[in-house]
């Protein structure tokens, strides 16, 4: 109770929670991208990877639970901090100074809100199969057994120009969000000193660009027909 009344209600406490959950989510985004990039290899690679994840059973659900808790806490406290900052400065300056503020930092709440909607859409599409269910139902036959054909599902999903465009737009917003978010994590942890600031800033930019290029390369390659379902023209 004292913890709730004290630490969680303090600005530094909330920022720390946002930072810690941010680190968890940053790590997941990178690992998730690496797994998805197997789409550039033969179909067996990503299908075997998906089959392995499903074979984890309870461990997979535990990981999903941790990610869900981290995501909810990150969104809740980030939005709470944003609203509190606005209330603390209800009247805008006559001349807004944005020399120290990047575009990504000024629109964190907006990009975060849009990304929340995208995550829900993405889960409904590729994880739950509620969008384009015909692609989600595709099966690959291996010997005398069948498994989920993730390779074909992803390619056919991104063949839809609207799906690919929405994904590319979301990854653009994610890059802006990560660019400031990673820097904020270093700042919260006390690592944005004059010595480390240029290095952490460079790392944040490099990380955001890596995620953007890696994730957008998939729908772009599929739309350009560089990656296609075996046997398709």
PDB file of C-alpha atoms in Angstrom:
ATOM      1  CA  UNK A   1       0.000   0.000   0.000  1.00  0.00           C
ATOM      2  CA  UNK A   2       2.846   2.364   0.910  1.00  0.00           C
ATOM      3  CA  UNK A   3       4.579   1.372  -2.316  1.00  0.00           C
ATOM      4  CA  UNK A   4       1.454   2.184  -4.314  1.00  0.00           C
ATOM      5  CA  UNK A   5       0.961   5.464  -2.496  1.00  0.00           C
ATOM      6  CA  UNK A   6       4.583   6.478  -2.740  1.00  0.00           C
ATOM      7  CA  UNK A   7       6.727   5.129  -5.525  1.00  0.00           C
ATOM      8  CA  UNK A   8       4.033   4.470  -8.148  1.00  0.00           C
ATOM      9  CA  UNK A   9       2.554   7.919  -7.624  1.00  0.00           C
ATOM     10  CA  UNK A  10       5.878   9.676  -8.008  1.00  0.00           C
ATOM     11  CA  UNK A  11       7.057  10.899 -11.390  1.00  0.00           C
ATOM     12  CA  UNK A  12      10.374   9.052 -11.123  1.00  0.00           C
ATOM     13  CA  UNK A  13       8.577   5.834 -10.164  1.00  0.00           C
ATOM     14  CA  UNK A  14       6.306   5.996 -13.186  1.00  0.00           C
ATOM     15  CA  UNK A  15       9.181   6.897 -15.483  1.00  0.00           C
ATOM     16  CA  UNK A  16      11.152   3.925 -14.178  1.00  0.00           C
ATOM     17  CA  UNK A  17       8.252   1.579 -14.904  1.00  0.00           C
ATOM     18  CA  UNK A  18       7.937   3.016 -18.422  1.00  0.00           C
ATOM     19  CA  UNK A  19      11.693   2.553 -18.893  1.00  0.00           C
ATOM     20  CA  UNK A  20      11.810  -1.052 -17.636  1.00  0.00           C
ATOM     21  CA  UNK A  21       8.754  -2.134 -19.624  1.00  0.00           C
ATOM     22  CA  UNK A  22      10.196  -0.249 -22.599  1.00  0.00           C
ATOM     23  CA  UNK A  23      13.395  -2.322 -22.427  1.00  0.00           C
ATOM     24  CA  UNK A  24      11.314  -5.524 -22.435  1.00  0.00           C
ATOM     25  CA  UNK A  25       9.315  -4.328 -25.439  1.00  0.00           C
ATOM     26  CA  UNK A  26      12.411  -3.074 -27.304  1.00  0.00           C
ATOM     27  CA  UNK A  27      13.969  -6.516 -26.925  1.00  0.00           C
ATOM     28  CA  UNK A  28      10.810  -8.240 -28.123  1.00  0.00           C
ATOM     29  CA  UNK A  29      10.508  -5.978 -31.184  1.00  0.00           C
ATOM     30  CA  UNK A  30      14.067  -6.846 -32.232  1.00  0.00           C
ATOM     31  CA  UNK A  31      13.689 -10.612 -31.688  1.00  0.00           C
ATOM     32  CA  UNK A  32      10.293 -10.585 -33.398  1.00  0.00           C
ATOM     33  CA  UNK A  33      11.835  -8.851 -36.413  1.00  0.00           C
ATOM     34  CA  UNK A  34      14.651 -11.406 -36.639  1.00  0.00           C
ATOM     35  CA  UNK A  35      12.122 -14.234 -36.600  1.00  0.00           C
ATOM     36  CA  UNK A  36       9.999 -12.622 -39.292  1.00  0.00           C
ATOM     37  CA  UNK A  37      13.014 -11.958 -41.536  1.00  0.00           C
ATOM     38  CA  UNK A  38      13.168 -15.710 -42.126  1.00  0.00           C
ATOM     39  CA  UNK A  39      10.527 -14.993 -44.763  1.00  0.00           C
ATOM     40  CA  UNK A  40      13.493 -14.258 -47.055  1.00  0.00           C
ATOM     41  CA  UNK A  41      14.653 -17.879 -46.747  1.00  0.00           C
ATOM     42  CA  UNK A  42      12.983 -21.079 -47.929  1.00  0.00           C
ATOM     43  CA  UNK A  43       9.456 -21.710 -46.553  1.00  0.00           C
ATOM     44  CA  UNK A  44      10.670 -24.450 -44.192  1.00  0.00           C
ATOM     45  CA  UNK A  45      12.674 -21.958 -42.126  1.00  0.00           C
ATOM     46  CA  UNK A  46       9.856 -19.719 -40.882  1.00  0.00           C
ATOM     47  CA  UNK A  47       7.336 -22.595 -40.744  1.00  0.00           C
ATOM     48  CA  UNK A  48       9.703 -24.640 -38.564  1.00  0.00           C
ATOM     49  CA  UNK A  49      10.315 -21.553 -36.405  1.00  0.00           C
ATOM     50  CA  UNK A  50       6.554 -21.058 -35.942  1.00  0.00           C
ATOM     51  CA  UNK A  51       6.100 -24.758 -35.175  1.00  0.00           C
ATOM     52  CA  UNK A  52       8.874 -24.569 -32.559  1.00  0.00           C
ATOM     53  CA  UNK A  53       7.227 -21.600 -30.852  1.00  0.00           C
ATOM     54  CA  UNK A  54       3.913 -23.441 -30.705  1.00  0.00           C
ATOM     55  CA  UNK A  55       5.647 -26.505 -29.238  1.00  0.00           C
ATOM     56  CA  UNK A  56       6.746 -24.424 -26.239  1.00  0.00           C
ATOM     57  CA  UNK A  57       3.184 -24.593 -24.931  1.00  0.00           C
ATOM     58  CA  UNK A  58       3.077 -23.117 -21.432  1.00  0.00           C
ATOM     59  CA  UNK A  59       6.393 -21.307 -21.848  1.00  0.00           C
ATOM     60  CA  UNK A  60       5.032 -19.488 -24.887  1.00  0.00           C
ATOM     61  CA  UNK A  61       1.960 -18.383 -22.966  1.00  0.00           C
ATOM     62  CA  UNK A  62       4.144 -17.296 -20.051  1.00  0.00           C
ATOM     63  CA  UNK A  63       6.209 -15.143 -22.432  1.00  0.00           C
ATOM     64  CA  UNK A  64       3.026 -13.734 -23.945  1.00  0.00           C
ATOM     65  CA  UNK A  65       1.712 -12.964 -20.463  1.00  0.00           C
ATOM     66  CA  UNK A  66       4.895 -11.101 -19.506  1.00  0.00           C
ATOM     67  CA  UNK A  67       4.756  -9.122 -22.745  1.00  0.00           C
ATOM     68  CA  UNK A  68       1.082  -8.310 -22.220  1.00  0.00           C
ATOM     69  CA  UNK A  69       1.692  -7.046 -18.666  1.00  0.00           C
ATOM     70  CA  UNK A  70       4.718  -5.029 -19.830  1.00  0.00           C
ATOM     71  CA  UNK A  71       2.709  -3.577 -22.713  1.00  0.00           C
ATOM     72  CA  UNK A  72      -0.278  -2.601 -20.550  1.00  0.00           C
ATOM     73  CA  UNK A  73       1.929  -1.011 -17.874  1.00  0.00           C
ATOM     74  CA  UNK A  74       3.985   0.807 -20.504  1.00  0.00           C
ATOM     75  CA  UNK A  75       0.929   2.275 -22.234  1.00  0.00           C
ATOM     76  CA  UNK A  76      -0.873   3.142 -18.986  1.00  0.00           C
ATOM     77  CA  UNK A  77       1.987   4.946 -17.256  1.00  0.00           C
ATOM     78  CA  UNK A  78       3.277   6.585 -20.435  1.00  0.00           C
ATOM     79  CA  UNK A  79      -0.139   8.103 -21.147  1.00  0.00           C
ATOM     80  CA  UNK A  80      -0.532   9.048 -17.474  1.00  0.00           C
ATOM     81  CA  UNK A  81       2.801  10.902 -17.520  1.00  0.00           C
ATOM     82  CA  UNK A  82       1.854  12.630 -20.774  1.00  0.00           C
ATOM     83  CA  UNK A  83      -1.477  13.841 -19.362  1.00  0.00           C
ATOM     84  CA  UNK A  84       0.170  15.006 -16.144  1.00  0.00           C
ATOM     85  CA  UNK A  85       2.759  16.989 -18.107  1.00  0.00           C
ATOM     86  CA  UNK A  86       0.003  18.715 -20.070  1.00  0.00           C
ATOM     87  CA  UNK A  87      -1.914  19.555 -16.901  1.00  0.00           C
ATOM     88  CA  UNK A  88       1.227  21.005 -15.350  1.00  0.00           C
ATOM     89  CA  UNK A  89       1.498  23.369 -18.321  1.00  0.00           C
ATOM     90  CA  UNK A  90      -2.127  24.057 -19.363  1.00  0.00           C
ATOM     91  CA  UNK A  91      -1.334  27.300 -21.153  1.00  0.00           C
ATOM     92  CA  UNK A  92       0.954  27.083 -24.141  1.00  0.00           C
ATOM     93  CA  UNK A  93       3.898  29.372 -24.516  1.00  0.00           C
ATOM     94  CA  UNK A  94       3.466  32.470 -26.675  1.00  0.00           C
ATOM     95  CA  UNK A  95       6.363  31.188 -28.744  1.00  0.00           C
ATOM     96  CA  UNK A  96       6.874  27.453 -28.472  1.00  0.00           C
ATOM     97  CA  UNK A  97      10.515  26.462 -28.190  1.00  0.00           C
ATOM     98  CA  UNK A  98      11.277  23.159 -29.890  1.00  0.00           C
ATOM     99  CA  UNK A  99      15.020  23.479 -30.332  1.00  0.00           C
ATOM    100  CA  UNK A 100      15.671  20.670 -27.848  1.00  0.00           C
ATOM    101  CA  UNK A 101      12.574  18.673 -28.748  1.00  0.00           C
ATOM    102  CA  UNK A 102      12.639  16.265 -31.662  1.00  0.00           C
ATOM    103  CA  UNK A 103       9.556  15.501 -33.738  1.00  0.00           C
ATOM    104  CA  UNK A 104       9.451  12.010 -32.230  1.00  0.00           C
ATOM    105  CA  UNK A 105       9.499  13.345 -28.644  1.00  0.00           C
ATOM    106  CA  UNK A 106       6.642  15.805 -29.247  1.00  0.00           C
ATOM    107  CA  UNK A 107       4.311  13.149 -30.644  1.00  0.00           C
ATOM    108  CA  UNK A 108       5.045  10.175 -28.367  1.00  0.00           C
ATOM    109  CA  UNK A 109       1.471   9.971 -27.062  1.00  0.00           C
ATOM    110  CA  UNK A 110       0.040  10.145 -30.576  1.00  0.00           C
ATOM    111  CA  UNK A 111       2.393   7.571 -32.105  1.00  0.00           C
ATOM    112  CA  UNK A 112       1.918   5.344 -29.068  1.00  0.00           C
ATOM    113  CA  UNK A 113      -1.873   5.463 -29.392  1.00  0.00           C
ATOM    114  CA  UNK A 114      -1.763   4.627 -33.109  1.00  0.00           C
ATOM    115  CA  UNK A 115       0.691   1.780 -32.442  1.00  0.00           C
ATOM    116  CA  UNK A 116      -1.668   0.389 -29.793  1.00  0.00           C
ATOM    117  CA  UNK A 117      -4.404   0.179 -32.429  1.00  0.00           C
ATOM    118  CA  UNK A 118      -1.958  -1.418 -34.871  1.00  0.00           C
ATOM    119  CA  UNK A 119      -0.859  -4.068 -32.355  1.00  0.00           C
ATOM    120  CA  UNK A 120      -4.499  -5.089 -31.871  1.00  0.00           C
ATOM    121  CA  UNK A 121      -4.971  -5.254 -35.650  1.00  0.00           C
ATOM    122  CA  UNK A 122      -1.714  -7.191 -36.098  1.00  0.00           C
ATOM    123  CA  UNK A 123      -2.731  -9.774 -33.482  1.00  0.00           C
ATOM    124  CA  UNK A 124      -6.150 -10.198 -35.085  1.00  0.00           C
ATOM    125  CA  UNK A 125      -4.474 -10.654 -38.467  1.00  0.00           C
ATOM    126  CA  UNK A 126      -1.439 -12.908 -38.054  1.00  0.00           C
ATOM    127  CA  UNK A 127      -1.900 -14.406 -34.560  1.00  0.00           C
ATOM    128  CA  UNK A 128      -5.639 -15.022 -34.219  1.00  0.00           C
ATOM    129  CA  UNK A 129      -6.546 -15.248 -37.908  1.00  0.00           C
ATOM    130  CA  UNK A 130      -9.651 -13.072 -37.628  1.00  0.00           C
ATOM    131  CA  UNK A 131      -8.544 -11.015 -40.643  1.00  0.00           C
ATOM    132  CA  UNK A 132      -8.021 -12.883 -43.927  1.00  0.00           C
ATOM    133  CA  UNK A 133      -8.952 -16.210 -42.224  1.00  0.00           C
ATOM    134  CA  UNK A 134      -8.542 -18.051 -45.520  1.00  0.00           C
ATOM    135  CA  UNK A 135      -4.793 -17.364 -45.391  1.00  0.00           C
ATOM    136  CA  UNK A 136      -4.553 -18.243 -41.706  1.00  0.00           C
ATOM    137  CA  UNK A 137      -6.104 -21.660 -42.416  1.00  0.00           C
ATOM    138  CA  UNK A 138      -3.398 -22.641 -44.925  1.00  0.00           C
ATOM    139  CA  UNK A 139      -1.556 -25.846 -44.061  1.00  0.00           C
ATOM    140  CA  UNK A 140       1.772 -27.275 -45.196  1.00  0.00           C
ATOM    141  CA  UNK A 141       2.102 -31.057 -45.547  1.00  0.00           C
ATOM    142  CA  UNK A 142       5.319 -32.557 -44.160  1.00  0.00           C
ATOM    143  CA  UNK A 143       5.414 -36.308 -44.619  1.00  0.00           C
ATOM    144  CA  UNK A 144       2.298 -37.663 -42.939  1.00  0.00           C
ATOM    145  CA  UNK A 145       1.539 -34.557 -40.885  1.00  0.00           C
ATOM    146  CA  UNK A 146       0.425 -30.983 -41.465  1.00  0.00           C
ATOM    147  CA  UNK A 147       1.487 -27.731 -39.903  1.00  0.00           C
ATOM    148  CA  UNK A 148       0.541 -24.070 -40.170  1.00  0.00           C
ATOM    149  CA  UNK A 149       1.871 -22.535 -43.406  1.00  0.00           C
ATOM    150  CA  UNK A 150       3.095 -19.229 -41.978  1.00  0.00           C
ATOM    151  CA  UNK A 151       5.210 -18.535 -45.072  1.00  0.00           C
ATOM    152  CA  UNK A 152       2.237 -18.471 -47.442  1.00  0.00           C
ATOM    153  CA  UNK A 153       0.020 -16.679 -44.904  1.00  0.00           C
ATOM    154  CA  UNK A 154       2.456 -13.778 -44.558  1.00  0.00           C
ATOM    155  CA  UNK A 155       3.083 -13.462 -48.301  1.00  0.00           C
ATOM    156  CA  UNK A 156      -0.590 -13.582 -49.258  1.00  0.00           C
ATOM    157  CA  UNK A 157      -1.383 -11.154 -46.446  1.00  0.00           C
ATOM    158  CA  UNK A 158       1.125  -8.572 -47.673  1.00  0.00           C
ATOM    159  CA  UNK A 159       0.045  -9.064 -51.272  1.00  0.00           C
ATOM    160  CA  UNK A 160      -2.906  -6.905 -50.269  1.00  0.00           C
ATOM    161  CA  UNK A 161      -1.672  -3.364 -50.969  1.00  0.00           C
ATOM    162  CA  UNK A 162      -3.766  -1.874 -48.163  1.00  0.00           C
ATOM    163  CA  UNK A 163      -2.386  -4.306 -45.591  1.00  0.00           C
ATOM    164  CA  UNK A 164       1.185  -3.549 -46.690  1.00  0.00           C
ATOM    165  CA  UNK A 165       0.674   0.212 -46.662  1.00  0.00           C
ATOM    166  CA  UNK A 166      -0.871   0.133 -43.182  1.00  0.00           C
ATOM    167  CA  UNK A 167       2.067  -1.975 -41.984  1.00  0.00           C
ATOM    168  CA  UNK A 168       4.657   0.387 -43.513  1.00  0.00           C
ATOM    169  CA  UNK A 169       2.926   3.423 -41.988  1.00  0.00           C
ATOM    170  CA  UNK A 170       2.850   1.695 -38.593  1.00  0.00           C
ATOM    171  CA  UNK A 171       6.556   0.845 -38.845  1.00  0.00           C
ATOM    172  CA  UNK A 172       7.317   4.481 -39.685  1.00  0.00           C
ATOM    173  CA  UNK A 173       5.511   5.603 -36.543  1.00  0.00           C
ATOM    174  CA  UNK A 174       7.227   2.847 -34.560  1.00  0.00           C
ATOM    175  CA  UNK A 175      10.635   4.121 -35.713  1.00  0.00           C
ATOM    176  CA  UNK A 176       9.814   7.648 -34.502  1.00  0.00           C
ATOM    177  CA  UNK A 177       8.508   6.220 -31.225  1.00  0.00           C
ATOM    178  CA  UNK A 178      11.602   4.075 -30.683  1.00  0.00           C
ATOM    179  CA  UNK A 179      13.972   6.900 -31.590  1.00  0.00           C
ATOM    180  CA  UNK A 180      12.790   8.953 -28.602  1.00  0.00           C
ATOM    181  CA  UNK A 181      11.793   6.015 -26.405  1.00  0.00           C
ATOM    182  CA  UNK A 182      15.249   4.446 -26.365  1.00  0.00           C
ATOM    183  CA  UNK A 183      16.824   7.817 -25.549  1.00  0.00           C
ATOM    184  CA  UNK A 184      14.307   8.318 -22.722  1.00  0.00           C
ATOM    185  CA  UNK A 185      15.223   4.941 -21.234  1.00  0.00           C
ATOM    186  CA  UNK A 186      18.878   5.963 -21.052  1.00  0.00           C
ATOM    187  CA  UNK A 187      17.879   9.294 -19.524  1.00  0.00           C
ATOM    188  CA  UNK A 188      15.680   7.664 -16.877  1.00  0.00           C
ATOM    189  CA  UNK A 189      18.495   5.277 -15.967  1.00  0.00           C
ATOM    190  CA  UNK A 190      20.876   8.221 -15.590  1.00  0.00           C
ATOM    191  CA  UNK A 191      23.009   7.414 -18.631  1.00  0.00           C
ATOM    192  CA  UNK A 192      22.406  10.605 -20.612  1.00  0.00           C
ATOM    193  CA  UNK A 193      25.498  12.334 -19.258  1.00  0.00           C
ATOM    194  CA  UNK A 194      27.521  14.705 -21.469  1.00  0.00           C
ATOM    195  CA  UNK A 195      29.862  11.783 -22.211  1.00  0.00           C
ATOM    196  CA  UNK A 196      27.196   9.190 -22.973  1.00  0.00           C
ATOM    197  CA  UNK A 197      24.465  11.364 -24.539  1.00  0.00           C
ATOM    198  CA  UNK A 198      25.924  11.442 -28.087  1.00  0.00           C
ATOM    199  CA  UNK A 199      26.453   7.670 -27.954  1.00  0.00           C
ATOM    200  CA  UNK A 200      22.991   6.838 -26.617  1.00  0.00           C
ATOM    201  CA  UNK A 201      21.427   9.188 -29.150  1.00  0.00           C
ATOM    202  CA  UNK A 202      23.331   7.495 -31.998  1.00  0.00           C
ATOM    203  CA  UNK A 203      22.292   4.075 -30.691  1.00  0.00           C
ATOM    204  CA  UNK A 204      18.632   5.148 -30.534  1.00  0.00           C
ATOM    205  CA  UNK A 205      18.724   6.346 -34.157  1.00  0.00           C
ATOM    206  CA  UNK A 206      20.524   3.200 -35.337  1.00  0.00           C
ATOM    207  CA  UNK A 207      18.100   0.931 -33.479  1.00  0.00           C
ATOM    208  CA  UNK A 208      15.024   2.730 -34.843  1.00  0.00           C
ATOM    209  CA  UNK A 209      16.395   2.604 -38.414  1.00  0.00           C
ATOM    210  CA  UNK A 210      17.251  -1.082 -38.073  1.00  0.00           C
ATOM    211  CA  UNK A 211      13.730  -1.942 -36.955  1.00  0.00           C
ATOM    212  CA  UNK A 212      12.199   0.230 -39.685  1.00  0.00           C
ATOM    213  CA  UNK A 213      14.318  -1.188 -42.520  1.00  0.00           C
ATOM    214  CA  UNK A 214      14.019  -4.774 -41.305  1.00  0.00           C
ATOM    215  CA  UNK A 215      10.250  -4.719 -40.867  1.00  0.00           C
ATOM    216  CA  UNK A 216       9.358  -2.707 -43.973  1.00  0.00           C
ATOM    217  CA  UNK A 217      11.647  -4.802 -46.188  1.00  0.00           C
ATOM    218  CA  UNK A 218       9.161  -7.678 -45.944  1.00  0.00           C
ATOM    219  CA  UNK A 219       5.989  -6.059 -47.339  1.00  0.00           C
ATOM    220  CA  UNK A 220       8.059  -4.124 -49.908  1.00  0.00           C
ATOM    221  CA  UNK A 221       9.795  -7.293 -51.151  1.00  0.00           C
ATOM    222  CA  UNK A 222       6.475  -9.142 -51.323  1.00  0.00           C
ATOM    223  CA  UNK A 223       4.720  -6.330 -53.196  1.00  0.00           C
ATOM    224  CA  UNK A 224       7.603  -6.232 -55.692  1.00  0.00           C
ATOM    225  CA  UNK A 225       7.294 -10.013 -56.105  1.00  0.00           C
ATOM    226  CA  UNK A 226      10.834 -10.664 -54.865  1.00  0.00           C
ATOM    227  CA  UNK A 227       9.328 -13.058 -52.332  1.00  0.00           C
ATOM    228  CA  UNK A 228       6.378 -15.198 -53.392  1.00  0.00           C
ATOM    229  CA  UNK A 229       4.531 -18.395 -52.668  1.00  0.00           C
ATOM    230  CA  UNK A 230       6.244 -21.389 -54.332  1.00  0.00           C
ATOM    231  CA  UNK A 231       4.756 -22.037 -57.749  1.00  0.00           C
ATOM    232  CA  UNK A 232       3.097 -18.608 -57.950  1.00  0.00           C
ATOM    233  CA  UNK A 233       3.724 -16.410 -60.978  1.00  0.00           C
TER     234      UNK A 233
END
